[in-house]
Amino acid sequence: MRMKRYSKYDMIPDGIASDRITEGCLVLEGGAFRGLYNQGVMDAWMRHGINLSCVIGVSAGALAGMNYVSGQIGRSARVNLGYRHSSQYVGGKAIKNSHSILSIDFLLDTYNTIEPFNRDRFYSGKQRYVAVATDCTTGRAEFFDRDECTDIMAAIKASASMPYISPMVYIDGKPYLDGGCSCKIPYEWALDEGYEKIVIVKTRETGYRKKVTDSRLPYRVYKDYPDFADALFASNDRYNRQCGEIDWLDAAGRAFVLAPSEHVKVGRIDGNMERLGHLYRLGYYDGYRSIPALMEYLKG
């Protein structure tokens, strides 16, 4: 039986982004398969020569940002819309090989045998790249700069390794998990680094807020990592505060913010290929329609 994939898979754009670099920092939210939205946005921007000089991503944002820096249009979408139902990526073989229902190793290693990653361009230094992961011993976000850390691929894997379903990733002897546990949208890093032009791509529509609960699950699962459990417990409230601050930055013209133009119905590990494909296309068209306003912001 042929593996299920998005019906319009063959329409995903391809090609290599131009070498032209535009000053500014691109900030990418995660959200597992909701990341198809920012993948669509970046494909539209790459096709029109918009390659920002710095990219910082969390979780799925770190994975998609990697392909943005490598200049490979459509690569993120092709793996997610073509291989979501490969058990090596999501399912039995992923659990066996990576001890997680979703295998980041498939994205970083196995998929390279199908569509090679452009390592030369990614490591060229033309664009700065940063992945955010959460230090499980402190519960704090750590920002891994490709040109300064010991293993950026391990950092990307850690950034995208979801709590509860993925094992911790060790970097220099320290355990890490999903950057979204401590910092779901890393715009504050861009502000602290002094970037004048900050472009934020969200994977939830404007106005969306997470439900804040008093669940003790983080403390039961991560009883040996109390600071990490604290970070998980507070993550939704922190996210809601971030969204409020981002709305203010957008209104004040301090940042350019792009969010889905319709309600997002995709779950974190959604398997409905048409729903996933629709979200990617929504990102692509939102990204395309945003170009005039984005260029005005970047040149202002």
Short mmCIF file of C-alpha atoms in Angstrom, two decimals:
data_model
loop_
_atom_site.label_atom_id
_atom_site.label_comp_id
_atom_site.label_asym_id
_atom_site.label_seq_id
_atom_site.Cartn_x
_atom_site.Cartn_y
_atom_site.Cartn_z
CA MET A 1 0.00 0.00 0.00
CA ARG A 2 1.29 3.44 -0.91
CA MET A 3 2.03 5.65 2.09
CA LYS A 4 -0.60 8.31 2.66
CA ARG A 5 0.57 11.83 1.81
CA TYR A 6 -0.93 15.23 1.04
CA SER A 7 -2.98 15.13 -2.19
CA LYS A 8 -1.21 18.25 -3.55
CA TYR A 9 2.26 17.08 -2.53
CA ASP A 10 3.55 17.51 -6.09
CA MET A 11 2.63 21.20 -5.97
CA ILE A 12 5.02 22.00 -3.11
CA PRO A 13 7.51 24.54 -4.47
CA ASP A 14 11.18 23.67 -4.75
CA GLY A 15 14.43 25.34 -5.69
CA ILE A 16 17.20 27.20 -3.92
CA ALA A 17 16.77 30.60 -2.29
CA SER A 18 18.82 33.51 -3.57
CA ASP A 19 22.04 34.58 -1.85
CA ARG A 20 20.66 38.04 -1.11
CA ILE A 21 20.51 38.66 2.65
CA THR A 22 18.23 41.21 4.33
CA GLU A 23 19.10 42.59 7.76
CA GLY A 24 16.71 41.47 10.48
CA CYS A 25 15.94 38.65 12.90
CA LEU A 26 13.32 36.02 12.10
CA VAL A 27 11.68 34.55 15.23
CA LEU A 28 9.86 31.23 14.79
CA GLU A 29 7.32 29.67 17.13
CA GLY A 30 7.06 25.87 17.34
CA GLY A 31 4.02 23.64 17.78
CA ALA A 32 5.02 20.31 16.20
CA PHE A 33 2.92 19.86 13.02
CA ARG A 34 1.45 23.33 13.42
CA GLY A 35 4.92 24.35 12.26
CA LEU A 36 3.69 23.70 8.72
CA TYR A 37 2.31 27.22 8.88
CA ASN A 38 5.70 28.88 9.31
CA GLN A 39 7.14 26.46 6.75
CA GLY A 40 4.68 27.82 4.20
CA VAL A 41 5.48 31.40 5.15
CA MET A 42 9.22 30.89 4.74
CA ASP A 43 8.81 29.13 1.39
CA ALA A 44 6.87 32.11 0.08
CA TRP A 45 9.48 34.53 1.37
CA MET A 46 12.41 32.51 0.03
CA ARG A 47 10.79 32.36 -3.41
CA HIS A 48 10.67 36.16 -3.37
CA GLY A 49 14.23 36.74 -2.16
CA ILE A 50 13.52 37.46 1.52
CA ASN A 51 16.33 35.83 3.49
CA LEU A 52 16.75 37.44 6.90
CA SER A 53 20.22 37.67 8.39
CA CYS A 54 19.35 35.93 11.66
CA VAL A 55 16.98 33.07 12.44
CA ILE A 56 16.03 31.86 15.91
CA GLY A 57 13.56 29.02 16.31
CA VAL A 58 11.95 26.89 18.98
CA SER A 59 11.07 23.22 18.46
CA ALA A 60 9.39 22.88 15.03
CA GLY A 61 10.53 26.45 14.41
CA ALA A 62 14.15 25.39 14.90
CA LEU A 63 13.69 22.54 12.42
CA ALA A 64 12.01 24.72 9.80
CA GLY A 65 14.50 27.53 10.37
CA MET A 66 17.32 25.11 9.62
CA ASN A 67 15.95 24.59 6.10
CA TYR A 68 15.41 28.33 5.69
CA VAL A 69 19.09 28.95 6.40
CA SER A 70 20.08 26.13 4.06
CA GLY A 71 17.98 27.87 1.39
CA GLN A 72 16.01 24.75 0.43
CA ILE A 73 12.56 25.83 -0.62
CA GLY A 74 9.87 23.28 0.20
CA ARG A 75 12.16 20.83 2.01
CA SER A 76 10.42 21.15 5.39
CA ALA A 77 7.01 20.72 3.76
CA ARG A 78 8.09 17.72 1.68
CA VAL A 79 9.22 15.71 4.67
CA ASN A 80 6.14 16.51 6.75
CA LEU A 81 3.54 16.24 4.00
CA GLY A 82 5.16 13.23 2.37
CA TYR A 83 6.39 11.16 5.31
CA ARG A 84 4.08 11.92 8.23
CA HIS A 85 2.76 8.35 8.00
CA SER A 86 6.16 6.68 7.79
CA SER A 87 6.51 4.64 10.98
CA GLN A 88 10.18 5.63 11.01
CA TYR A 89 9.05 9.22 11.55
CA VAL A 90 5.88 8.81 13.62
CA GLY A 91 4.91 5.43 15.01
CA GLY A 92 6.31 2.01 15.85
CA LYS A 93 9.74 2.23 14.24
CA ALA A 94 10.21 5.72 15.68
CA ILE A 95 9.57 4.34 19.16
CA LYS A 96 11.94 1.42 18.57
CA ASN A 97 14.75 3.50 17.10
CA SER A 98 14.40 6.82 18.93
CA HIS A 99 12.38 5.88 22.04
CA SER A 100 9.79 8.47 21.08
CA ILE A 101 6.55 8.36 19.08
CA LEU A 102 8.01 11.14 16.90
CA SER A 103 11.59 10.70 15.67
CA ILE A 104 13.66 13.85 15.27
CA ASP A 105 16.47 11.56 14.07
CA PHE A 106 14.35 10.81 11.00
CA LEU A 107 14.29 14.53 10.17
CA LEU A 108 17.95 15.21 10.89
CA ASP A 109 19.50 11.98 9.60
CA THR A 110 17.30 9.49 7.73
CA TYR A 111 15.59 12.05 5.49
CA ASN A 112 19.00 13.19 4.23
CA THR A 113 19.17 9.98 2.20
CA ILE A 114 15.97 11.05 0.42
CA GLU A 115 16.63 14.78 0.07
CA PRO A 116 20.15 15.78 1.15
CA PHE A 117 20.48 18.73 3.49
CA ASN A 118 22.58 21.60 2.11
CA ARG A 119 25.17 21.61 4.87
CA ASP A 120 27.56 23.89 2.99
CA ARG A 121 25.04 26.70 2.84
CA PHE A 122 23.75 26.11 6.38
CA TYR A 123 27.26 26.36 7.82
CA SER A 124 28.44 29.15 5.50
CA GLY A 125 27.89 31.84 8.11
CA LYS A 126 25.90 34.10 5.79
CA GLN A 127 22.95 33.89 8.17
CA ARG A 128 23.09 33.56 11.93
CA TYR A 129 21.17 30.57 13.28
CA VAL A 130 20.05 29.93 16.88
CA ALA A 131 18.04 27.01 18.33
CA VAL A 132 16.34 27.26 21.72
CA ALA A 133 16.24 24.29 24.11
CA THR A 134 15.33 23.98 27.79
CA ASP A 135 17.98 22.97 30.32
CA CYS A 136 16.22 20.31 32.40
CA THR A 137 18.41 20.96 35.43
CA THR A 138 17.55 24.66 35.65
CA GLY A 139 14.26 24.91 33.75
CA ARG A 140 15.70 27.84 31.80
CA ALA A 141 15.93 28.47 28.08
CA GLU A 142 19.34 28.09 26.52
CA PHE A 143 20.17 29.68 23.19
CA PHE A 144 22.46 27.61 20.99
CA ASP A 145 24.23 29.68 18.36
CA ARG A 146 25.40 27.49 15.46
CA ASP A 147 28.78 29.22 15.35
CA GLU A 148 29.45 28.99 19.08
CA CYS A 149 27.99 25.72 20.38
CA THR A 150 29.68 22.32 20.19
CA ASP A 151 26.89 20.49 18.31
CA ILE A 152 24.11 22.49 16.69
CA MET A 153 22.35 19.37 15.38
CA ALA A 154 22.09 17.99 18.91
CA ALA A 155 20.73 21.38 19.99
CA ILE A 156 18.09 21.27 17.24
CA LYS A 157 17.13 17.75 18.29
CA ALA A 158 16.83 18.89 21.91
CA SER A 159 14.80 21.93 20.89
CA ALA A 160 12.24 19.72 19.13
CA SER A 161 12.14 16.85 21.66
CA MET A 162 8.73 17.18 23.28
CA PRO A 163 8.28 16.57 27.01
CA TYR A 164 6.45 13.45 28.19
CA ILE A 165 6.94 11.62 24.87
CA SER A 166 10.67 12.10 24.14
CA PRO A 167 13.85 11.24 26.03
CA MET A 168 16.14 14.03 27.13
CA VAL A 169 18.97 14.98 24.79
CA TYR A 170 22.39 15.40 26.39
CA ILE A 171 24.66 18.20 25.22
CA ASP A 172 28.03 18.59 26.92
CA GLY A 173 26.76 16.29 29.66
CA LYS A 174 23.61 18.31 30.43
CA PRO A 175 20.01 17.15 29.73
CA TYR A 176 17.73 19.21 27.49
CA LEU A 177 14.20 19.09 26.10
CA ASP A 178 11.84 21.21 23.99
CA GLY A 179 12.66 24.91 24.02
CA GLY A 180 8.96 25.65 24.20
CA CYS A 181 8.87 24.42 27.79
CA SER A 182 10.66 27.60 28.87
CA CYS A 183 10.32 30.00 25.91
CA LYS A 184 7.70 29.37 23.25
CA ILE A 185 8.40 32.50 21.17
CA PRO A 186 11.96 33.84 21.61
CA TYR A 187 11.39 37.45 20.59
CA GLU A 188 12.96 38.73 23.84
CA TRP A 189 16.28 37.24 22.76
CA ALA A 190 16.10 39.26 19.53
CA LEU A 191 15.37 42.42 21.49
CA ASP A 192 18.23 41.75 23.92
CA GLU A 193 20.60 41.14 21.00
CA GLY A 194 19.79 44.60 19.69
CA TYR A 195 18.09 43.72 16.41
CA GLU A 196 16.27 46.73 15.01
CA LYS A 197 14.10 44.67 12.67
CA ILE A 198 12.35 41.70 14.25
CA VAL A 199 9.97 39.48 12.29
CA ILE A 200 7.85 37.06 14.35
CA VAL A 201 5.95 34.17 12.78
CA LYS A 202 3.39 32.55 15.07
CA THR A 203 1.63 29.24 14.53
CA ARG A 204 -1.58 30.23 16.31
CA GLU A 205 -3.96 32.94 15.19
CA THR A 206 -3.90 36.43 16.72
CA GLY A 207 -5.87 36.49 19.96
CA TYR A 208 -5.29 32.82 20.77
CA ARG A 209 -4.43 32.09 24.39
CA LYS A 210 -3.66 28.78 26.08
CA LYS A 211 -5.74 27.39 28.94
CA VAL A 212 -3.94 27.74 32.25
CA THR A 213 -4.39 24.71 34.52
CA ASP A 214 -3.09 23.56 37.89
CA SER A 215 -2.19 20.06 36.70
CA ARG A 216 0.49 18.37 38.82
CA LEU A 217 1.56 16.11 35.95
CA PRO A 218 4.91 17.90 35.41
CA TYR A 219 5.84 17.23 39.04
CA ARG A 220 4.91 13.56 38.82
CA VAL A 221 6.76 12.90 35.57
CA TYR A 222 9.82 15.08 36.27
CA LYS A 223 10.08 14.73 40.05
CA ASP A 224 13.87 14.48 39.71
CA TYR A 225 13.97 17.78 37.80
CA PRO A 226 11.91 20.19 39.95
CA ASP A 227 13.02 23.35 38.15
CA PHE A 228 12.07 21.84 34.81
CA ALA A 229 8.69 20.80 36.27
CA ASP A 230 8.21 24.40 37.43
CA ALA A 231 8.92 25.62 33.89
CA LEU A 232 6.41 23.19 32.41
CA PHE A 233 3.79 24.12 34.99
CA ALA A 234 4.14 27.84 34.17
CA SER A 235 4.58 27.48 30.40
CA ASN A 236 1.02 28.27 29.33
CA ASP A 237 0.77 31.35 31.53
CA ARG A 238 4.17 32.50 30.23
CA TYR A 239 3.00 31.96 26.65
CA ASN A 240 -0.11 34.07 27.21
CA ARG A 241 1.98 36.91 28.59
CA GLN A 242 4.31 36.64 25.59
CA CYS A 243 1.37 36.88 23.20
CA GLY A 244 0.20 40.05 24.92
CA GLU A 245 3.67 41.58 24.64
CA ILE A 246 3.93 40.57 20.98
CA ASP A 247 0.59 42.25 20.25
CA TRP A 248 2.01 45.42 21.80
CA LEU A 249 5.26 45.21 19.80
CA ASP A 250 3.23 44.75 16.62
CA ALA A 251 0.94 47.70 17.34
CA ALA A 252 3.93 49.89 18.21
CA GLY A 253 5.75 48.97 14.98
CA ARG A 254 8.65 47.53 16.96
CA ALA A 255 8.15 44.10 15.37
CA PHE A 256 6.48 42.69 12.27
CA VAL A 257 4.15 39.88 13.33
CA LEU A 258 2.55 37.30 11.06
CA ALA A 259 -0.01 34.84 12.41
CA PRO A 260 -2.47 32.46 10.73
CA SER A 261 -5.32 34.34 9.08
CA GLU A 262 -7.82 31.71 10.20
CA HIS A 263 -8.37 29.46 13.20
CA VAL A 264 -5.78 26.67 13.34
CA LYS A 265 -7.35 23.24 13.75
CA VAL A 266 -4.17 21.17 13.47
CA GLY A 267 -3.04 19.20 16.54
CA ARG A 268 0.56 18.76 17.60
CA ILE A 269 0.88 15.27 16.07
CA ASP A 270 -2.02 15.52 13.63
CA GLY A 271 -2.25 12.78 11.00
CA ASN A 272 -4.88 14.30 8.72
CA MET A 273 -2.85 15.03 5.60
CA GLU A 274 -5.37 17.37 3.99
CA ARG A 275 -5.61 19.42 7.17
CA LEU A 276 -1.83 19.59 7.38
CA GLY A 277 -1.55 20.53 3.72
CA HIS A 278 -4.17 23.23 4.14
CA LEU A 279 -2.17 24.77 6.99
CA TYR A 280 0.97 24.79 4.85
CA ARG A 281 -0.88 26.47 1.99
CA LEU A 282 -2.38 28.98 4.42
CA GLY A 283 1.12 29.85 5.58
CA TYR A 284 2.32 30.17 2.01
CA TYR A 285 -0.49 32.51 0.97
CA ASP A 286 -0.34 34.54 4.19
CA GLY A 287 3.40 34.86 3.65
CA TYR A 288 2.95 35.89 0.02
CA ARG A 289 0.30 38.48 0.86
CA SER A 290 2.46 39.91 3.63
CA ILE A 291 5.43 40.72 1.37
CA PRO A 292 4.60 44.37 0.54
CA ALA A 293 4.04 45.27 4.21
CA LEU A 294 7.06 43.23 5.29
CA MET A 295 9.36 44.96 2.80
CA GLU A 296 8.07 48.37 3.93
CA TYR A 297 8.81 47.43 7.54
CA LEU A 298 12.29 46.12 6.77
CA LYS A 299 13.24 49.20 4.76
CA GLY A 300 11.74 51.70 7.22
#
